[in-house]
mmCIF file of C-alpha atoms in Angstrom:
data_model
loop_
_atom_site.group_PDB
_atom_site.id
_atom_site.type_symbol
_atom_site.label_atom_id
_atom_site.label_comp_id
_atom_site.label_asym_id
_atom_site.label_seq_id
_atom_site.Cartn_x
_atom_site.Cartn_y
_atom_site.Cartn_z
ATOM 1 C CA MET A 1 16.154 -12.709 -2.923
ATOM 2 C CA GLN A 2 15.105 -14.884 0.001
ATOM 3 C CA SER A 3 12.077 -15.195 2.185
ATOM 4 C CA LEU A 4 11.338 -16.871 5.560
ATOM 5 C CA GLN A 5 8.870 -19.654 6.134
ATOM 6 C CA GLY A 6 5.298 -18.731 6.902
ATOM 7 C CA SER A 7 4.057 -17.390 3.635
ATOM 8 C CA LYS A 8 4.369 -18.313 0.002
ATOM 9 C CA PRO A 9 6.996 -16.234 -1.862
ATOM 10 C CA PRO A 10 5.405 -12.974 -3.173
ATOM 11 C CA LYS A 11 5.183 -12.143 -6.911
ATOM 12 C CA TYR A 12 4.769 -8.405 -6.358
ATOM 13 C CA LEU A 13 5.476 -6.139 -3.416
ATOM 14 C CA VAL A 14 3.403 -2.908 -2.842
ATOM 15 C CA ARG A 15 5.277 0.160 -1.523
ATOM 16 C CA LEU A 16 3.248 3.239 -0.438
ATOM 17 C CA CYS A 17 4.876 6.606 -0.865
ATOM 18 C CA ARG A 18 3.571 9.505 1.228
ATOM 19 C CA LYS A 19 4.567 12.681 -0.498
ATOM 20 C CA LEU A 20 2.431 12.839 -3.700
ATOM 21 C CA THR A 21 4.142 15.723 -5.495
ATOM 22 C CA ASN A 22 7.577 14.189 -5.115
ATOM 23 C CA PHE A 23 6.235 10.779 -6.152
ATOM 24 C CA LYS A 24 4.628 12.198 -9.342
ATOM 25 C CA THR A 25 7.875 13.960 -10.255
ATOM 26 C CA LEU A 26 9.912 10.756 -9.820
ATOM 27 C CA VAL A 27 7.384 8.778 -12.024
ATOM 28 C CA ASN A 28 7.379 11.402 -14.653
ATOM 29 C CA GLU A 29 11.210 11.709 -14.865
ATOM 30 C CA ALA A 30 11.634 7.918 -14.885
ATOM 31 C CA THR A 31 9.019 7.486 -17.588
ATOM 32 C CA LYS A 32 10.429 10.262 -19.936
ATOM 33 C CA CYS A 33 14.120 9.285 -19.617
ATOM 34 C CA THR A 34 15.375 8.191 -23.015
ATOM 35 C CA ASP A 35 18.940 7.081 -22.378
ATOM 36 C CA GLY A 36 18.654 5.215 -19.085
ATOM 37 C CA CYS A 37 21.262 7.460 -17.540
ATOM 38 C CA TRP A 38 19.826 8.306 -14.128
ATOM 39 C CA SER A 39 21.173 11.381 -12.406
ATOM 40 C CA GLN A 40 22.592 11.014 -8.947
ATOM 41 C CA ASP A 41 20.072 13.546 -7.739
ATOM 42 C CA LEU A 42 17.255 11.390 -9.034
ATOM 43 C CA ILE A 43 18.655 8.220 -7.518
ATOM 44 C CA GLN A 44 18.856 9.983 -4.141
ATOM 45 C CA ARG A 45 15.357 11.238 -4.398
ATOM 46 C CA VAL A 46 14.204 7.620 -4.936
ATOM 47 C CA ILE A 47 16.121 6.566 -1.848
ATOM 48 C CA LYS A 48 14.530 9.431 0.165
ATOM 49 C CA GLU A 49 10.911 9.292 -1.166
ATOM 50 C CA VAL A 50 10.432 5.543 -1.851
ATOM 51 C CA LEU A 51 12.755 3.881 0.577
ATOM 52 C CA ALA A 52 12.430 6.610 3.288
ATOM 53 C CA GLU A 53 16.308 6.595 3.529
ATOM 54 C CA LYS A 54 16.051 3.294 5.365
ATOM 55 C CA SER A 55 18.197 0.182 4.762
ATOM 56 C CA SER A 56 16.084 -2.270 6.766
ATOM 57 C CA GLY A 57 12.484 -2.772 7.972
ATOM 58 C CA ILE A 58 11.002 -1.140 4.759
ATOM 59 C CA SER A 59 7.272 -1.982 4.892
ATOM 60 C CA THR A 60 5.725 -3.577 1.797
ATOM 61 C CA TYR A 61 2.738 -5.881 1.061
ATOM 62 C CA ASN A 62 2.316 -8.921 -1.125
ATOM 63 C CA ALA A 63 0.157 -8.546 -4.272
ATOM 64 C CA ASP A 64 -0.709 -11.257 -6.767
ATOM 65 C CA ILE A 65 -0.923 -9.143 -9.904
ATOM 66 C CA CYS A 66 0.408 -5.765 -11.082
ATOM 67 C CA THR A 67 -2.799 -3.699 -10.754
ATOM 68 C CA PRO A 68 -4.402 -1.342 -8.179
ATOM 69 C CA PHE A 69 -7.459 -3.677 -8.359
ATOM 70 C CA ASP A 70 -5.528 -6.432 -6.741
ATOM 71 C CA VAL A 71 -6.626 -7.370 -3.254
ATOM 72 C CA GLY A 72 -3.066 -7.148 -1.855
ATOM 73 C CA HIS A 73 -2.695 -3.563 -3.167
ATOM 74 C CA SER A 74 -6.009 -2.558 -1.544
ATOM 75 C CA LEU A 75 -5.163 -4.149 1.796
ATOM 76 C CA ALA A 76 -1.724 -2.361 1.615
ATOM 77 C CA VAL A 77 -3.473 0.977 0.991
ATOM 78 C CA ILE A 78 -5.854 0.538 4.078
ATOM 79 C CA ALA A 79 -3.117 -0.836 6.284
ATOM 80 C CA GLU A 80 -0.876 2.113 5.559
ATOM 81 C CA GLY A 81 -3.540 4.697 6.145
ATOM 82 C CA ILE A 82 -6.122 3.403 8.596
ATOM 83 C CA SER A 83 -4.578 4.960 11.670
ATOM 84 C CA GLN A 84 -4.237 8.416 10.089
ATOM 85 C CA LYS A 85 -6.436 11.035 11.731
ATOM 86 C CA GLU A 86 -8.027 11.872 8.339
ATOM 87 C CA PHE A 87 -9.395 8.443 8.004
ATOM 88 C CA LEU A 88 -11.250 8.377 11.411
ATOM 89 C CA VAL A 89 -14.950 8.244 11.362
ATOM 90 C CA THR A 90 -15.202 11.482 13.385
ATOM 91 C CA SER A 91 -12.892 13.367 10.998
ATOM 92 C CA LYS A 92 -13.939 15.860 8.374
ATOM 93 C CA PRO A 93 -14.198 14.448 4.788
ATOM 94 C CA ARG A 94 -10.769 14.237 3.074
ATOM 95 C CA LYS A 95 -10.050 16.819 0.502
ATOM 96 C CA SER A 96 -10.638 15.722 -3.077
ATOM 97 C CA SER A 97 -7.056 16.222 -4.074
ATOM 98 C CA CYS A 98 -4.738 13.214 -4.495
ATOM 99 C CA THR A 99 -2.523 12.449 -1.463
ATOM 100 C CA ARG A 100 -0.030 9.768 -2.203
ATOM 101 C CA GLY A 101 1.220 7.142 -4.733
ATOM 102 C CA SER A 102 1.878 3.418 -4.739
ATOM 103 C CA LEU A 103 4.408 1.261 -6.529
ATOM 104 C CA ILE A 104 3.602 -2.416 -7.412
ATOM 105 C CA ILE A 105 7.045 -3.981 -7.837
ATOM 106 C CA PRO A 106 7.737 -7.411 -9.230
ATOM 107 C CA VAL A 107 10.018 -9.366 -6.932
ATOM 108 C CA SER A 108 12.066 -10.258 -10.090
ATOM 109 C CA CYS A 109 13.008 -6.584 -10.348
ATOM 110 C CA PHE A 110 14.842 -6.546 -7.028
ATOM 111 C CA PRO A 111 18.669 -6.877 -7.190
ATOM 112 C CA LYS A 112 20.411 -9.643 -5.181
ATOM 113 C CA THR A 113 21.470 -6.948 -2.670
ATOM 114 C CA THR A 114 17.783 -6.537 -1.619
ATOM 115 C CA ARG A 115 16.081 -9.195 0.499
ATOM 116 C CA TYR A 116 12.555 -9.577 1.767
ATOM 117 C CA GLN A 117 11.317 -11.107 4.986
ATOM 118 C CA PHE A 118 7.814 -12.175 5.953
ATOM 119 C CA THR A 119 6.838 -10.055 8.924
ATOM 120 C CA PRO A 120 3.202 -10.156 9.852
ATOM 121 C CA GLU A 121 4.002 -8.859 13.324
ATOM 122 C CA ASN A 122 5.181 -5.528 11.807
ATOM 123 C CA ASN A 123 1.807 -4.847 10.209
ATOM 124 C CA LEU A 124 0.407 -2.562 12.890
ATOM 125 C CA ASN A 125 -3.241 -1.610 12.596
ATOM 126 C CA PHE A 126 -5.244 -3.556 10.038
ATOM 127 C CA TYR A 127 -5.256 -7.257 10.862
ATOM 128 C CA PRO A 128 -6.439 -8.575 7.449
ATOM 129 C CA ALA A 129 -3.211 -7.405 5.944
ATOM 130 C CA ASN A 130 -0.998 -9.200 8.391
ATOM 131 C CA ASP A 131 -0.329 -12.245 6.120
ATOM 132 C CA ARG A 132 0.625 -9.779 3.255
ATOM 133 C CA HIS A 133 3.350 -7.872 5.155
ATOM 134 C CA PHE A 134 6.965 -8.170 4.120
ATOM 135 C CA ASP A 135 10.026 -5.946 5.190
ATOM 136 C CA LEU A 136 12.814 -5.073 2.796
ATOM 137 C CA ASP A 137 16.426 -5.208 3.897
ATOM 138 C CA ILE A 138 18.929 -3.447 1.516
ATOM 139 C CA ASP A 139 22.740 -3.705 1.165
ATOM 140 C CA ASP A 140 22.915 -1.310 -1.760
ATOM 141 C CA SER A 141 20.219 1.445 -1.764
ATOM 142 C CA GLU A 142 21.553 2.993 -4.994
ATOM 143 C CA GLU A 143 21.331 -0.309 -6.827
ATOM 144 C CA LEU A 144 17.696 -0.778 -5.770
ATOM 145 C CA ALA A 145 16.854 2.835 -6.637
ATOM 146 C CA VAL A 146 18.128 2.315 -10.143
ATOM 147 C CA ALA A 147 16.189 -0.984 -10.399
ATOM 148 C CA ILE A 148 13.017 0.968 -9.422
ATOM 149 C CA LEU A 149 13.669 3.696 -12.023
ATOM 150 C CA LYS A 150 14.257 1.171 -14.753
ATOM 151 C CA GLY A 151 11.094 -0.754 -13.787
ATOM 152 C CA ILE A 152 8.994 2.364 -13.870
ATOM 153 C CA HIS A 153 10.490 3.350 -17.270
ATOM 154 C CA ASN A 154 9.918 -0.012 -18.909
ATOM 155 C CA LYS A 155 6.540 -0.467 -17.205
ATOM 156 C CA THR A 156 7.336 -3.671 -15.390
ATOM 157 C CA ILE A 157 6.630 -1.790 -12.171
ATOM 158 C CA GLY A 158 3.030 -0.522 -11.828
ATOM 159 C CA TRP A 159 2.044 2.606 -10.092
ATOM 160 C CA THR A 160 -1.093 4.552 -9.219
ATOM 161 C CA ILE A 161 -2.102 7.781 -7.664
ATOM 162 C CA LEU A 162 -4.226 7.567 -4.496
ATOM 163 C CA GLY A 163 -6.814 10.264 -3.615
ATOM 164 C CA ASN A 164 -10.463 10.934 -2.823
ATOM 165 C CA GLU A 165 -11.796 11.304 -6.317
ATOM 166 C CA GLY A 166 -14.648 8.921 -7.007
ATOM 167 C CA LYS A 167 -13.532 8.178 -10.612
ATOM 168 C CA SER A 168 -9.909 7.535 -9.793
ATOM 169 C CA LEU A 169 -8.666 4.000 -10.059
ATOM 170 C CA GLY A 170 -6.665 4.622 -6.980
ATOM 171 C CA SER A 171 -9.479 6.381 -4.927
ATOM 172 C CA TYR A 172 -9.531 5.466 -1.272
ATOM 173 C CA ARG A 173 -13.209 4.558 -1.543
ATOM 174 C CA LEU A 174 -12.570 2.042 -4.251
ATOM 175 C CA GLN A 175 -9.491 0.548 -2.429
ATOM 176 C CA ALA A 176 -11.626 0.281 0.751
ATOM 177 C CA GLY A 177 -14.424 -1.353 -1.209
ATOM 178 C CA ILE A 178 -12.089 -4.011 -2.585
ATOM 179 C CA ALA A 179 -10.624 -4.580 0.919
ATOM 180 C CA TYR A 180 -14.110 -4.756 2.555
ATOM 181 C CA SER A 181 -15.293 -7.249 -0.044
ATOM 182 C CA HIS A 182 -12.246 -9.494 0.708
ATOM 183 C CA CYS A 183 -12.920 -9.245 4.395
ATOM 184 C CA LEU A 184 -16.553 -10.183 3.945
ATOM 185 C CA LYS A 185 -15.411 -13.368 2.066
ATOM 186 C CA THR A 186 -12.901 -14.157 4.698
ATOM 187 C CA PHE A 187 -14.625 -13.355 7.954
ATOM 188 C CA GLY A 188 -18.293 -13.267 7.002
ATOM 189 C CA GLU A 189 -20.563 -10.486 8.199
ATOM 190 C CA LEU A 190 -18.658 -7.536 9.722
ATOM 191 C CA ASN A 191 -20.048 -5.781 12.826
ATOM 192 C CA HIS A 192 -17.664 -3.289 14.514
ATOM 193 C CA SER A 193 -19.612 -3.739 17.792
ATOM 194 C CA GLN A 194 -18.935 -7.508 17.669
ATOM 195 C CA PRO A 195 -15.810 -8.208 15.532
ATOM 196 C CA PRO A 196 -15.616 -11.744 14.027
ATOM 197 C CA LEU A 197 -13.488 -14.325 15.815
ATOM 198 C CA GLY A 198 -9.887 -14.261 14.549
ATOM 199 C CA TRP A 199 -9.757 -10.559 13.827
ATOM 200 C CA ASP A 200 -7.121 -9.249 16.304
ATOM 201 C CA ASN A 201 -6.580 -5.839 17.718
ATOM 202 C CA GLY A 202 -3.840 -3.706 16.211
ATOM 203 C CA LYS A 203 -1.195 -1.679 17.980
ATOM 204 C CA ASP A 204 -3.327 1.479 18.111
ATOM 205 C CA LEU A 205 -6.715 0.366 16.898
ATOM 206 C CA THR A 206 -9.035 -2.333 18.287
ATOM 207 C CA ALA A 207 -10.577 -4.883 15.936
ATOM 208 C CA GLY A 208 -13.835 -2.991 16.192
ATOM 209 C CA GLU A 209 -12.210 0.385 15.330
ATOM 210 C CA GLN A 210 -10.539 -1.216 12.286
ATOM 211 C CA ILE A 211 -13.836 -2.522 10.976
ATOM 212 C CA GLU A 212 -15.651 0.774 11.631
ATOM 213 C CA ILE A 213 -12.995 2.891 9.840
ATOM 214 C CA LEU A 214 -12.978 0.401 6.872
ATOM 215 C CA GLN A 215 -16.762 0.646 6.624
ATOM 216 C CA HIS A 216 -16.533 4.379 6.847
ATOM 217 C CA LEU A 217 -13.924 4.528 4.027
ATOM 218 C CA ALA A 218 -15.847 2.175 1.798
ATOM 219 C CA GLN A 219 -19.048 4.231 2.532
ATOM 220 C CA VAL A 220 -20.930 1.005 3.472
ATOM 221 C CA ALA A 221 -23.680 3.028 5.220
ATOM 222 C CA GLN A 222 -24.537 4.741 1.873
ATOM 223 C CA ILE A 223 -24.600 1.419 0.061
ATOM 224 C CA ASP A 224 -26.842 -0.244 2.620
ATOM 225 C CA SER A 225 -29.179 2.749 2.890
ATOM 226 C CA PRO A 226 -32.701 2.256 1.349
ATOM 227 C CA ILE A 227 -33.379 4.138 -1.949
ATOM 228 C CA GLU A 228 -35.842 6.905 -1.514
ATOM 229 C CA MET A 229 -38.748 6.773 -4.034
#
């Protein structure tokens, strides 16, 4: 493994997977496997669902510890989802069902044929996650897929299910709350009408829009509302 100058070497990299049903099936099969003999079909499904059949520019985010409560994990969740139409302030509430999954992968799990590169410029629409963004480049996708399956099986790779349930460890509201708290500590008071200095516009969302959506996801208005007696 190697990294470029500009960021300290990551301990864990978070990868978001979009198709929940396929993600859950992969995790279940990897967890229940008893002999460590991964079928070619399962390996190819990891390449498709986790790596998106790409060999370069695979978006990941730096996390400090292997838990969905980690700031890096929460920033990754928001960065990957903030531009989706379902997250917009004007959109209807998301359905309560789970929607995707995440893997928290120790860098030590990656084979030598996988490299990471610090690429803040490739984090598109949530500025606070810029300094967490890394791209993966792969010479041997099957080798990496097997490493991911092994890591899930022996529990060195963490995973979580993301959805809209309030009690879920991976709920979007909780993830947004963790990210929002981090942003308050970093930037001070957040006002989407007057974004703090240093918070840049994204590719598709202005700084103000990013803050407004983050506050919407974290349900900040409900938290700040007075209690009716």
